[in-house]
Amino acid sequence: VIDKCGLKEWWNEEFSEKEREIIADNTGTLRISSTSIPGMLSNIVKKSDFGYNSIKENRNIIQKFYEKSDQLFENSEDIIDRHFFYNDSIRFYYFDRENKESMKKAIEACRKQIDIAPSAAEIFKKLHGPMPEHTGYKQLAIILDKQNKYDEAIKICKQAESEGWSGDWIPRITR
């Protein structure tokens, strides 16, 4: 998959031989699908045995996939793939929120997902019926609330509510 996607140089430079073995042992056989290359990279992590159970021991490997996916998604027009990628990225980085760099990256992923939220909302309304909860808005509101940045948290909640995302926005605002 990596070779056919034109990522062999990245693969060889970014991962040690031992890391490549770990990845191969945890992913099994993968097929190229019609999804985007960055979407496929993030799916490698989701479809592997890495998951959240072994997140600590393989964090460095998993992070390399998220970073490359993020780089490749930067100019992607596939809004829905990007939306779900940022969901996963937020969860991955926020899981290690005690690490300042991970918290910074979680906030960055929240903001990136929020940046594409109006476009994603349009698509969700057309294709998927009811709007899902928006991880970026919710997680950023939680983070801001914990940082005592209440005005910013309220602004985020109002923005999510106005775009039609499902969630407990009004109760969050009133707290």
PDB file of C-alpha atoms in Angstrom:
ATOM      1  CA  VAL A   1       0.000   0.000   0.000  1.00  0.00           C
ATOM      2  CA  ILE A   2       2.735   2.438   1.006  1.00  0.00           C
ATOM      3  CA  ASP A   3       4.692   1.835  -2.201  1.00  0.00           C
ATOM      4  CA  LYS A   4       1.642   2.109  -4.475  1.00  0.00           C
ATOM      5  CA  CYS A   5       0.678   5.406  -2.807  1.00  0.00           C
ATOM      6  CA  GLY A   6       4.082   6.924  -3.564  1.00  0.00           C
ATOM      7  CA  LEU A   7       5.124   7.003   0.095  1.00  0.00           C
ATOM      8  CA  LYS A   8       7.994   4.524   0.024  1.00  0.00           C
ATOM      9  CA  GLU A   9      10.635   7.202   0.613  1.00  0.00           C
ATOM     10  CA  TRP A  10       8.701   8.537   3.635  1.00  0.00           C
ATOM     11  CA  TRP A  11       8.225   4.976   4.902  1.00  0.00           C
ATOM     12  CA  ASN A  12      11.938   4.169   4.668  1.00  0.00           C
ATOM     13  CA  GLU A  13      13.133   7.486   6.107  1.00  0.00           C
ATOM     14  CA  GLU A  14      10.558   7.867   8.874  1.00  0.00           C
ATOM     15  CA  PHE A  15      10.480   4.365  10.322  1.00  0.00           C
ATOM     16  CA  SER A  16      13.307   2.176  11.557  1.00  0.00           C
ATOM     17  CA  GLU A  17      13.427  -1.431  10.408  1.00  0.00           C
ATOM     18  CA  LYS A  18      12.085  -2.501  13.809  1.00  0.00           C
ATOM     19  CA  GLU A  19       9.188  -0.022  13.555  1.00  0.00           C
ATOM     20  CA  ARG A  20       8.339  -1.259  10.051  1.00  0.00           C
ATOM     21  CA  GLU A  21       8.239  -4.817  11.430  1.00  0.00           C
ATOM     22  CA  ILE A  22       5.942  -3.726  14.267  1.00  0.00           C
ATOM     23  CA  ILE A  23       3.626  -2.023  11.781  1.00  0.00           C
ATOM     24  CA  ALA A  24       3.589  -5.065   9.476  1.00  0.00           C
ATOM     25  CA  ASP A  25       2.871  -7.374  12.425  1.00  0.00           C
ATOM     26  CA  ASN A  26      -0.017  -5.174  13.587  1.00  0.00           C
ATOM     27  CA  THR A  27      -1.695  -4.327  10.290  1.00  0.00           C
ATOM     28  CA  GLY A  28      -1.964  -7.536   8.323  1.00  0.00           C
ATOM     29  CA  THR A  29      -2.954  -7.242   4.675  1.00  0.00           C
ATOM     30  CA  LEU A  30      -4.285  -3.892   3.534  1.00  0.00           C
ATOM     31  CA  ARG A  31      -5.797  -3.045   0.206  1.00  0.00           C
ATOM     32  CA  ILE A  32      -5.849   0.206  -1.631  1.00  0.00           C
ATOM     33  CA  SER A  33      -9.352   1.560  -1.665  1.00  0.00           C
ATOM     34  CA  SER A  34     -11.002   4.478  -3.362  1.00  0.00           C
ATOM     35  CA  THR A  35     -10.420   6.639  -0.312  1.00  0.00           C
ATOM     36  CA  SER A  36      -7.754   9.336  -0.305  1.00  0.00           C
ATOM     37  CA  ILE A  37      -4.137   8.548   0.508  1.00  0.00           C
ATOM     38  CA  PRO A  38      -4.212  10.511   3.794  1.00  0.00           C
ATOM     39  CA  GLY A  39      -7.445   8.729   4.674  1.00  0.00           C
ATOM     40  CA  MET A  40      -5.767   5.412   3.990  1.00  0.00           C
ATOM     41  CA  LEU A  41      -2.829   6.294   6.239  1.00  0.00           C
ATOM     42  CA  SER A  42      -5.107   7.151   9.134  1.00  0.00           C
ATOM     43  CA  ASN A  43      -7.099   3.978   8.438  1.00  0.00           C
ATOM     44  CA  ILE A  44      -3.927   1.915   8.797  1.00  0.00           C
ATOM     45  CA  VAL A  45      -3.872   2.955  12.445  1.00  0.00           C
ATOM     46  CA  LYS A  46      -7.600   2.364  12.940  1.00  0.00           C
ATOM     47  CA  LYS A  47      -7.615  -1.048  11.254  1.00  0.00           C
ATOM     48  CA  SER A  48      -4.473  -2.270  12.961  1.00  0.00           C
ATOM     49  CA  ASP A  49      -4.037  -3.901  16.322  1.00  0.00           C
ATOM     50  CA  PHE A  50      -2.432  -0.700  17.623  1.00  0.00           C
ATOM     51  CA  GLY A  51      -5.723   0.786  18.713  1.00  0.00           C
ATOM     52  CA  TYR A  52      -5.989   2.510  22.050  1.00  0.00           C
ATOM     53  CA  ASN A  53      -4.961  -0.617  23.978  1.00  0.00           C
ATOM     54  CA  SER A  54      -1.333  -0.334  22.954  1.00  0.00           C
ATOM     55  CA  ILE A  55      -1.302   3.417  22.414  1.00  0.00           C
ATOM     56  CA  LYS A  56       1.433   4.078  24.968  1.00  0.00           C
ATOM     57  CA  GLU A  57       3.966   1.588  23.653  1.00  0.00           C
ATOM     58  CA  ASN A  58       3.365   2.418  19.976  1.00  0.00           C
ATOM     59  CA  ARG A  59       2.564   6.109  20.377  1.00  0.00           C
ATOM     60  CA  ASN A  60       5.617   7.252  18.411  1.00  0.00           C
ATOM     61  CA  ILE A  61       4.753   5.015  15.460  1.00  0.00           C
ATOM     62  CA  ILE A  62       1.090   6.002  15.461  1.00  0.00           C
ATOM     63  CA  GLN A  63       1.968   9.687  15.719  1.00  0.00           C
ATOM     64  CA  LYS A  64       4.089   9.446  12.566  1.00  0.00           C
ATOM     65  CA  PHE A  65       1.019   8.218  10.652  1.00  0.00           C
ATOM     66  CA  TYR A  66      -1.135  11.025  12.045  1.00  0.00           C
ATOM     67  CA  GLU A  67       1.479  13.657  11.226  1.00  0.00           C
ATOM     68  CA  LYS A  68       1.881  12.445   7.634  1.00  0.00           C
ATOM     69  CA  SER A  69      -1.885  12.180   7.194  1.00  0.00           C
ATOM     70  CA  ASP A  70      -2.299  15.708   8.543  1.00  0.00           C
ATOM     71  CA  GLN A  71       0.331  16.992   6.127  1.00  0.00           C
ATOM     72  CA  LEU A  72      -1.366  15.280   3.182  1.00  0.00           C
ATOM     73  CA  PHE A  73      -4.864  16.376   4.245  1.00  0.00           C
ATOM     74  CA  GLU A  74      -3.811  20.008   4.437  1.00  0.00           C
ATOM     75  CA  ASN A  75      -4.859  20.684   0.838  1.00  0.00           C
ATOM     76  CA  SER A  76      -7.365  17.880   0.402  1.00  0.00           C
ATOM     77  CA  GLU A  77     -10.816  18.787  -0.784  1.00  0.00           C
ATOM     78  CA  ASP A  78     -12.325  15.639   0.708  1.00  0.00           C
ATOM     79  CA  ILE A  79     -14.070  17.418   3.570  1.00  0.00           C
ATOM     80  CA  ILE A  80     -15.713  14.338   5.077  1.00  0.00           C
ATOM     81  CA  ASP A  81     -12.464  12.322   5.137  1.00  0.00           C
ATOM     82  CA  ARG A  82     -10.750  15.322   6.743  1.00  0.00           C
ATOM     83  CA  HIS A  83     -13.577  15.711   9.274  1.00  0.00           C
ATOM     84  CA  PHE A  84     -13.266  12.088  10.416  1.00  0.00           C
ATOM     85  CA  PHE A  85      -9.475  12.227  10.348  1.00  0.00           C
ATOM     86  CA  TYR A  86      -9.553  15.195  12.721  1.00  0.00           C
ATOM     87  CA  ASN A  87     -11.967  13.245  14.977  1.00  0.00           C
ATOM     88  CA  ASP A  88      -9.394  10.482  15.288  1.00  0.00           C
ATOM     89  CA  SER A  89      -6.507  12.906  15.613  1.00  0.00           C
ATOM     90  CA  ILE A  90      -8.238  14.827  18.425  1.00  0.00           C
ATOM     91  CA  ARG A  91      -8.882  11.610  20.340  1.00  0.00           C
ATOM     92  CA  PHE A  92      -5.337  10.369  19.805  1.00  0.00           C
ATOM     93  CA  TYR A  93      -3.655  13.535  21.038  1.00  0.00           C
ATOM     94  CA  TYR A  94      -6.135  14.314  23.813  1.00  0.00           C
ATOM     95  CA  PHE A  95      -5.614  10.809  25.222  1.00  0.00           C
ATOM     96  CA  ASP A  96      -2.107  11.999  26.183  1.00  0.00           C
ATOM     97  CA  ARG A  97      -3.264  15.480  27.270  1.00  0.00           C
ATOM     98  CA  GLU A  98      -0.863  15.602  30.249  1.00  0.00           C
ATOM     99  CA  ASN A  99       1.918  15.962  27.671  1.00  0.00           C
ATOM    100  CA  LYS A 100       1.986  19.649  26.672  1.00  0.00           C
ATOM    101  CA  GLU A 101       2.894  18.889  23.059  1.00  0.00           C
ATOM    102  CA  SER A 102       0.019  16.398  22.755  1.00  0.00           C
ATOM    103  CA  MET A 103      -2.418  18.929  24.241  1.00  0.00           C
ATOM    104  CA  LYS A 104      -1.180  21.537  21.779  1.00  0.00           C
ATOM    105  CA  LYS A 105      -1.726  19.116  18.889  1.00  0.00           C
ATOM    106  CA  ALA A 106      -5.197  18.183  20.197  1.00  0.00           C
ATOM    107  CA  ILE A 107      -6.175  21.863  20.233  1.00  0.00           C
ATOM    108  CA  GLU A 108      -4.701  22.330  16.756  1.00  0.00           C
ATOM    109  CA  ALA A 109      -6.725  19.359  15.444  1.00  0.00           C
ATOM    110  CA  CYS A 110      -9.876  20.792  17.069  1.00  0.00           C
ATOM    111  CA  ARG A 111      -9.313  24.121  15.340  1.00  0.00           C
ATOM    112  CA  LYS A 112      -8.638  22.454  11.982  1.00  0.00           C
ATOM    113  CA  GLN A 113     -11.855  20.475  12.265  1.00  0.00           C
ATOM    114  CA  ILE A 114     -13.732  23.636  13.251  1.00  0.00           C
ATOM    115  CA  ASP A 115     -12.266  25.460  10.241  1.00  0.00           C
ATOM    116  CA  ILE A 116     -13.911  22.963   7.887  1.00  0.00           C
ATOM    117  CA  ALA A 117     -17.093  22.617   9.980  1.00  0.00           C
ATOM    118  CA  PRO A 118     -19.350  24.816   7.795  1.00  0.00           C
ATOM    119  CA  SER A 119     -18.429  22.806   4.684  1.00  0.00           C
ATOM    120  CA  ALA A 120     -18.774  19.502   6.534  1.00  0.00           C
ATOM    121  CA  ALA A 121     -22.170  20.594   7.910  1.00  0.00           C
ATOM    122  CA  GLU A 122     -23.420  21.288   4.387  1.00  0.00           C
ATOM    123  CA  ILE A 123     -22.396  17.822   3.253  1.00  0.00           C
ATOM    124  CA  PHE A 124     -23.779  16.075   6.343  1.00  0.00           C
ATOM    125  CA  LYS A 125     -27.105  17.826   5.916  1.00  0.00           C
ATOM    126  CA  LYS A 126     -27.293  16.670   2.287  1.00  0.00           C
ATOM    127  CA  LEU A 127     -26.026  13.119   2.710  1.00  0.00           C
ATOM    128  CA  HIS A 128     -26.484  11.914   6.218  1.00  0.00           C
ATOM    129  CA  GLY A 129     -29.668  13.446   7.615  1.00  0.00           C
ATOM    130  CA  PRO A 130     -29.286  14.446  11.255  1.00  0.00           C
ATOM    131  CA  MET A 131     -26.073  16.208  12.140  1.00  0.00           C
ATOM    132  CA  PRO A 132     -23.631  14.263  14.316  1.00  0.00           C
ATOM    133  CA  GLU A 133     -21.899  15.647  17.355  1.00  0.00           C
ATOM    134  CA  HIS A 134     -18.821  17.659  16.449  1.00  0.00           C
ATOM    135  CA  THR A 135     -15.736  16.400  18.287  1.00  0.00           C
ATOM    136  CA  GLY A 136     -13.651  19.506  17.576  1.00  0.00           C
ATOM    137  CA  TYR A 137     -16.192  21.942  18.973  1.00  0.00           C
ATOM    138  CA  LYS A 138     -16.971  19.758  21.986  1.00  0.00           C
ATOM    139  CA  GLN A 139     -13.370  18.946  22.901  1.00  0.00           C
ATOM    140  CA  LEU A 140     -12.187  22.521  22.438  1.00  0.00           C
ATOM    141  CA  ALA A 141     -15.077  23.783  24.605  1.00  0.00           C
ATOM    142  CA  ILE A 142     -14.047  21.302  27.324  1.00  0.00           C
ATOM    143  CA  ILE A 143     -10.391  22.344  27.096  1.00  0.00           C
ATOM    144  CA  LEU A 144     -11.222  26.054  27.193  1.00  0.00           C
ATOM    145  CA  ASP A 145     -13.569  25.517  30.133  1.00  0.00           C
ATOM    146  CA  LYS A 146     -10.800  23.697  32.055  1.00  0.00           C
ATOM    147  CA  GLN A 147      -8.446  26.584  31.243  1.00  0.00           C
ATOM    148  CA  ASN A 148     -11.031  29.023  32.687  1.00  0.00           C
ATOM    149  CA  LYS A 149     -11.448  30.636  29.261  1.00  0.00           C
ATOM    150  CA  TYR A 150     -15.207  30.749  29.621  1.00  0.00           C
ATOM    151  CA  ASP A 151     -15.919  33.460  27.043  1.00  0.00           C
ATOM    152  CA  GLU A 152     -14.048  31.506  24.367  1.00  0.00           C
ATOM    153  CA  ALA A 153     -15.782  28.261  25.374  1.00  0.00           C
ATOM    154  CA  ILE A 154     -19.180  29.955  25.133  1.00  0.00           C
ATOM    155  CA  LYS A 155     -18.292  31.387  21.714  1.00  0.00           C
ATOM    156  CA  ILE A 156     -17.310  27.902  20.480  1.00  0.00           C
ATOM    157  CA  CYS A 157     -20.564  26.394  21.782  1.00  0.00           C
ATOM    158  CA  LYS A 158     -22.659  29.127  20.164  1.00  0.00           C
ATOM    159  CA  GLN A 159     -20.871  28.622  16.864  1.00  0.00           C
ATOM    160  CA  ALA A 160     -21.483  24.844  16.966  1.00  0.00           C
ATOM    161  CA  GLU A 161     -25.142  25.382  17.855  1.00  0.00           C
ATOM    162  CA  SER A 162     -25.623  27.927  15.064  1.00  0.00           C
ATOM    163  CA  GLU A 163     -24.173  25.494  12.497  1.00  0.00           C
ATOM    164  CA  GLY A 164     -26.600  22.791  13.621  1.00  0.00           C
ATOM    165  CA  TRP A 165     -24.184  20.265  15.148  1.00  0.00           C
ATOM    166  CA  SER A 166     -25.756  17.862  17.626  1.00  0.00           C
ATOM    167  CA  GLY A 167     -24.597  18.247  21.179  1.00  0.00           C
ATOM    168  CA  ASP A 168     -25.306  19.700  24.582  1.00  0.00           C
ATOM    169  CA  TRP A 169     -24.390  23.232  23.516  1.00  0.00           C
ATOM    170  CA  ILE A 170     -27.093  25.136  25.419  1.00  0.00           C
ATOM    171  CA  PRO A 171     -26.406  23.416  28.770  1.00  0.00           C
ATOM    172  CA  ARG A 172     -22.688  24.050  28.258  1.00  0.00           C
ATOM    173  CA  ILE A 173     -23.354  27.722  27.606  1.00  0.00           C
ATOM    174  CA  THR A 174     -25.545  28.111  30.690  1.00  0.00           C
ATOM    175  CA  ARG A 175     -22.982  26.525  33.013  1.00  0.00           C
TER     176      ARG A 175
END
